[in-house]
Amino acid sequence: MLTRVLLKVSQAGQCVRTQFSRNLGVSAVVTQKAQANLDPIQQLFLEKVRDYSKQSKAAGGKLVGASPDVEKQLDEQLAKIDRVYNAKGQDMTKFPALNFQDLPLEPPGIEVSKESADAHVTPLVNLTSSESEADDPNKPYFEM
């Protein structure tokens, strides 16, 4: 009995040791913020993104760092689009608002009653009783 208890305690201690080493490995990555700041390429990228953000706010919706020549070309291209597509007064730089509507579904089955089908059919030739017997499907072909 005592050996079983000691075996269970040693297994529990081994489990606790494994969990502790795993948690220590995960938390070590989180605590090493100093190494993340040492990456010069990442730091340069973040500086450029922040700089562009400041410039775009200062430009007020226009092109960032564009010369008057580039702005003139943009205006010419937008005027060309207005002429080609008759888009006067519409902002062609914005994404269009798409409104899709589902069409009403129709049931796939066709309801036809025998009375309505017979009402639309008119016989082309009026058959007499002798002619209708000739069309009997149970009559053998050699007796016709």
mmCIF file of N, CA and C in Angstrom, residues 90-142:
data_model
loop_
_atom_site.group_PDB
_atom_site.id
_atom_site.type_symbol
_atom_site.label_atom_id
_atom_site.label_comp_id
_atom_site.label_asym_id
_atom_site.label_seq_id
_atom_site.Cartn_x
_atom_site.Cartn_y
_atom_site.Cartn_z
ATOM 1 N N GLN A 90 -19.134 61.661 -60.049
ATOM 2 C CA GLN A 90 -18.964 60.487 -59.197
ATOM 3 C C GLN A 90 -17.500 60.364 -58.807
ATOM 4 N N ASP A 91 -17.269 59.955 -57.602
ATOM 5 C CA ASP A 91 -15.902 59.777 -57.124
ATOM 6 C C ASP A 91 -15.432 58.388 -57.532
ATOM 7 N N MET A 92 -14.540 58.325 -58.515
ATOM 8 C CA MET A 92 -14.069 57.045 -59.041
ATOM 9 C C MET A 92 -12.969 56.433 -58.177
ATOM 10 N N THR A 93 -12.531 57.132 -57.144
ATOM 11 C CA THR A 93 -11.493 56.578 -56.278
ATOM 12 C C THR A 93 -12.082 55.785 -55.120
ATOM 13 N N LYS A 94 -13.404 55.817 -54.946
ATOM 14 C CA LYS A 94 -14.051 55.078 -53.867
ATOM 15 C C LYS A 94 -14.583 53.756 -54.398
ATOM 16 N N PHE A 95 -14.598 52.765 -53.524
ATOM 17 C CA PHE A 95 -15.137 51.456 -53.881
ATOM 18 C C PHE A 95 -16.654 51.565 -53.964
ATOM 19 N N PRO A 96 -17.282 50.988 -54.996
ATOM 20 C CA PRO A 96 -18.735 51.126 -55.135
ATOM 21 C C PRO A 96 -19.491 50.347 -54.060
ATOM 22 N N ALA A 97 -20.654 50.852 -53.729
ATOM 23 C CA ALA A 97 -21.524 50.164 -52.773
ATOM 24 C C ALA A 97 -22.337 49.132 -53.542
ATOM 25 N N LEU A 98 -22.193 47.883 -53.173
ATOM 26 C CA LEU A 98 -22.877 46.799 -53.866
ATOM 27 C C LEU A 98 -24.083 46.364 -53.052
ATOM 28 N N ASN A 99 -25.236 46.347 -53.692
ATOM 29 C CA ASN A 99 -26.468 45.911 -53.040
ATOM 30 C C ASN A 99 -27.045 44.758 -53.843
ATOM 31 N N PHE A 100 -26.913 43.557 -53.318
ATOM 32 C CA PHE A 100 -27.448 42.383 -53.983
ATOM 33 C C PHE A 100 -28.758 42.004 -53.321
ATOM 34 N N GLN A 101 -29.737 41.696 -54.146
ATOM 35 C CA GLN A 101 -31.027 41.273 -53.625
ATOM 36 C C GLN A 101 -31.340 39.901 -54.203
ATOM 37 N N ASP A 102 -31.854 39.038 -53.357
ATOM 38 C CA ASP A 102 -32.217 37.702 -53.804
ATOM 39 C C ASP A 102 -33.530 37.767 -54.565
ATOM 40 N N LEU A 103 -33.582 37.019 -55.659
ATOM 41 C CA LEU A 103 -34.813 36.926 -56.423
ATOM 42 C C LEU A 103 -35.775 35.987 -55.698
ATOM 43 N N PRO A 104 -37.078 36.211 -55.833
ATOM 44 C CA PRO A 104 -38.024 35.297 -55.181
ATOM 45 C C PRO A 104 -37.934 33.909 -55.819
ATOM 46 N N LEU A 105 -37.971 32.898 -54.983
ATOM 47 C CA LEU A 105 -37.875 31.526 -55.464
ATOM 48 C C LEU A 105 -39.242 31.017 -55.877
ATOM 49 N N GLU A 106 -39.248 30.257 -56.955
ATOM 50 C CA GLU A 106 -40.478 29.636 -57.414
ATOM 51 C C GLU A 106 -40.383 28.145 -57.137
ATOM 52 N N PRO A 107 -41.495 27.517 -56.794
ATOM 53 C CA PRO A 107 -41.429 26.077 -56.536
ATOM 54 C C PRO A 107 -41.084 25.329 -57.824
ATOM 55 N N PRO A 108 -40.258 24.286 -57.729
ATOM 56 C CA PRO A 108 -39.825 23.597 -58.938
ATOM 57 C C PRO A 108 -40.894 22.703 -59.552
ATOM 58 N N GLY A 109 -41.867 22.265 -58.773
ATOM 59 C CA GLY A 109 -42.895 21.374 -59.299
ATOM 60 C C GLY A 109 -43.929 22.137 -60.111
ATOM 61 N N ILE A 110 -44.512 21.457 -61.092
ATOM 62 C CA ILE A 110 -45.563 22.065 -61.910
ATOM 63 C C ILE A 110 -46.857 21.342 -61.576
ATOM 64 N N GLU A 111 -47.809 22.097 -61.145
ATOM 65 C CA GLU A 111 -49.099 21.533 -60.776
ATOM 66 C C GLU A 111 -50.026 21.570 -61.998
ATOM 67 N N VAL A 112 -50.392 20.392 -62.507
ATOM 68 C CA VAL A 112 -51.305 20.302 -63.644
ATOM 69 C C VAL A 112 -52.396 19.316 -63.270
ATOM 70 N N SER A 113 -53.622 19.759 -63.360
ATOM 71 C CA SER A 113 -54.733 18.846 -63.087
ATOM 72 C C SER A 113 -55.230 18.260 -64.403
ATOM 73 N N LYS A 114 -55.872 17.106 -64.324
ATOM 74 C CA LYS A 114 -56.349 16.422 -65.524
ATOM 75 C C LYS A 114 -57.412 17.249 -66.234
ATOM 76 N N GLU A 115 -58.247 17.936 -65.482
ATOM 77 C CA GLU A 115 -59.308 18.728 -66.102
ATOM 78 C C GLU A 115 -58.722 19.877 -66.921
ATOM 79 N N SER A 116 -57.713 20.539 -66.357
ATOM 80 C CA SER A 116 -57.143 21.664 -67.091
ATOM 81 C C SER A 116 -56.357 21.178 -68.304
ATOM 82 N N ALA A 117 -55.752 19.987 -68.222
ATOM 83 C CA ALA A 117 -55.022 19.449 -69.368
ATOM 84 C C ALA A 117 -55.990 19.040 -70.466
ATOM 85 N N ASP A 118 -57.125 18.441 -70.106
ATOM 86 C CA ASP A 118 -58.106 18.021 -71.108
ATOM 87 C C ASP A 118 -58.804 19.218 -71.732
ATOM 88 N N ALA A 119 -58.925 20.307 -71.026
ATOM 89 C CA ALA A 119 -59.618 21.480 -71.549
ATOM 90 C C ALA A 119 -58.826 22.123 -72.681
ATOM 91 N N HIS A 120 -57.517 21.991 -72.667
ATOM 92 C CA HIS A 120 -56.693 22.618 -73.688
ATOM 93 C C HIS A 120 -56.448 21.718 -74.895
ATOM 94 N N VAL A 121 -56.791 20.446 -74.811
ATOM 95 C CA VAL A 121 -56.534 19.514 -75.910
ATOM 96 C C VAL A 121 -57.809 19.373 -76.730
ATOM 97 N N THR A 122 -57.688 19.586 -78.027
ATOM 98 C CA THR A 122 -58.819 19.379 -78.936
ATOM 99 C C THR A 122 -58.409 18.333 -79.956
ATOM 100 N N PRO A 123 -59.227 17.345 -80.192
ATOM 101 C CA PRO A 123 -58.862 16.302 -81.158
ATOM 102 C C PRO A 123 -58.843 16.868 -82.571
ATOM 103 N N LEU A 124 -57.874 16.413 -83.369
ATOM 104 C CA LEU A 124 -57.767 16.877 -84.746
ATOM 105 C C LEU A 124 -58.774 16.172 -85.645
ATOM 106 N N VAL A 125 -59.022 14.907 -85.378
ATOM 107 C CA VAL A 125 -59.944 14.120 -86.201
ATOM 108 C C VAL A 125 -60.902 13.402 -85.264
ATOM 109 N N ASN A 126 -62.176 13.420 -85.589
ATOM 110 C CA ASN A 126 -63.153 12.680 -84.801
ATOM 111 C C ASN A 126 -63.159 11.238 -85.281
ATOM 112 N N LEU A 127 -62.834 10.318 -84.395
ATOM 113 C CA LEU A 127 -62.782 8.906 -84.751
ATOM 114 C C LEU A 127 -64.125 8.250 -84.463
ATOM 115 N N THR A 128 -64.477 7.338 -85.320
ATOM 116 C CA THR A 128 -65.681 6.546 -85.071
ATOM 117 C C THR A 128 -65.288 5.361 -84.203
ATOM 118 N N SER A 129 -66.254 4.598 -83.789
ATOM 119 C CA SER A 129 -65.978 3.470 -82.900
ATOM 120 C C SER A 129 -65.148 2.397 -83.593
ATOM 121 N N SER A 130 -65.319 2.169 -84.905
ATOM 122 C CA SER A 130 -64.536 1.141 -85.604
ATOM 123 C C SER A 130 -63.073 1.563 -85.741
ATOM 124 N N GLU A 131 -62.843 2.837 -85.944
ATOM 125 C CA GLU A 131 -61.465 3.316 -86.056
ATOM 126 C C GLU A 131 -60.767 3.291 -84.701
ATOM 127 N N SER A 132 -61.522 3.535 -83.656
ATOM 128 C CA SER A 132 -60.907 3.519 -82.338
ATOM 129 C C SER A 132 -60.529 2.104 -81.926
ATOM 130 N N GLU A 133 -61.260 1.080 -82.451
ATOM 131 C CA GLU A 133 -60.900 -0.300 -82.155
ATOM 132 C C GLU A 133 -59.595 -0.672 -82.839
ATOM 133 N N ALA A 134 -59.307 -0.046 -83.992
ATOM 134 C CA ALA A 134 -58.071 -0.350 -84.712
ATOM 135 C C ALA A 134 -56.856 0.154 -83.936
ATOM 136 N N ASP A 135 -57.063 1.120 -83.106
ATOM 137 C CA ASP A 135 -55.966 1.661 -82.314
ATOM 138 C C ASP A 135 -55.816 0.960 -80.971
ATOM 139 N N ASP A 136 -56.494 -0.159 -80.791
ATOM 140 C CA ASP A 136 -56.421 -0.885 -79.531
ATOM 141 C C ASP A 136 -55.006 -1.421 -79.344
ATOM 142 N N PRO A 137 -54.331 -1.073 -78.272
ATOM 143 C CA PRO A 137 -52.948 -1.525 -78.088
ATOM 144 C C PRO A 137 -52.839 -3.020 -77.776
ATOM 145 N N ASN A 138 -53.927 -3.649 -77.344
ATOM 146 C CA ASN A 138 -53.878 -5.075 -77.024
ATOM 147 C C ASN A 138 -54.142 -5.962 -78.234
ATOM 148 N N LYS A 139 -54.451 -5.394 -79.362
ATOM 149 C CA LYS A 139 -54.755 -6.168 -80.564
ATOM 150 C C LYS A 139 -53.446 -6.505 -81.273
ATOM 151 N N PRO A 140 -53.193 -7.754 -81.620
ATOM 152 C CA PRO A 140 -51.952 -8.140 -82.294
ATOM 153 C C PRO A 140 -51.836 -7.467 -83.657
ATOM 154 N N TYR A 141 -50.600 -7.225 -84.090
ATOM 155 C CA TYR A 141 -50.369 -6.492 -85.334
ATOM 156 C C TYR A 141 -50.788 -7.282 -86.558
ATOM 157 N N PHE A 142 -50.782 -8.620 -86.504
ATOM 158 C CA PHE A 142 -51.124 -9.411 -87.685
ATOM 159 C C PHE A 142 -52.614 -9.485 -87.914
#
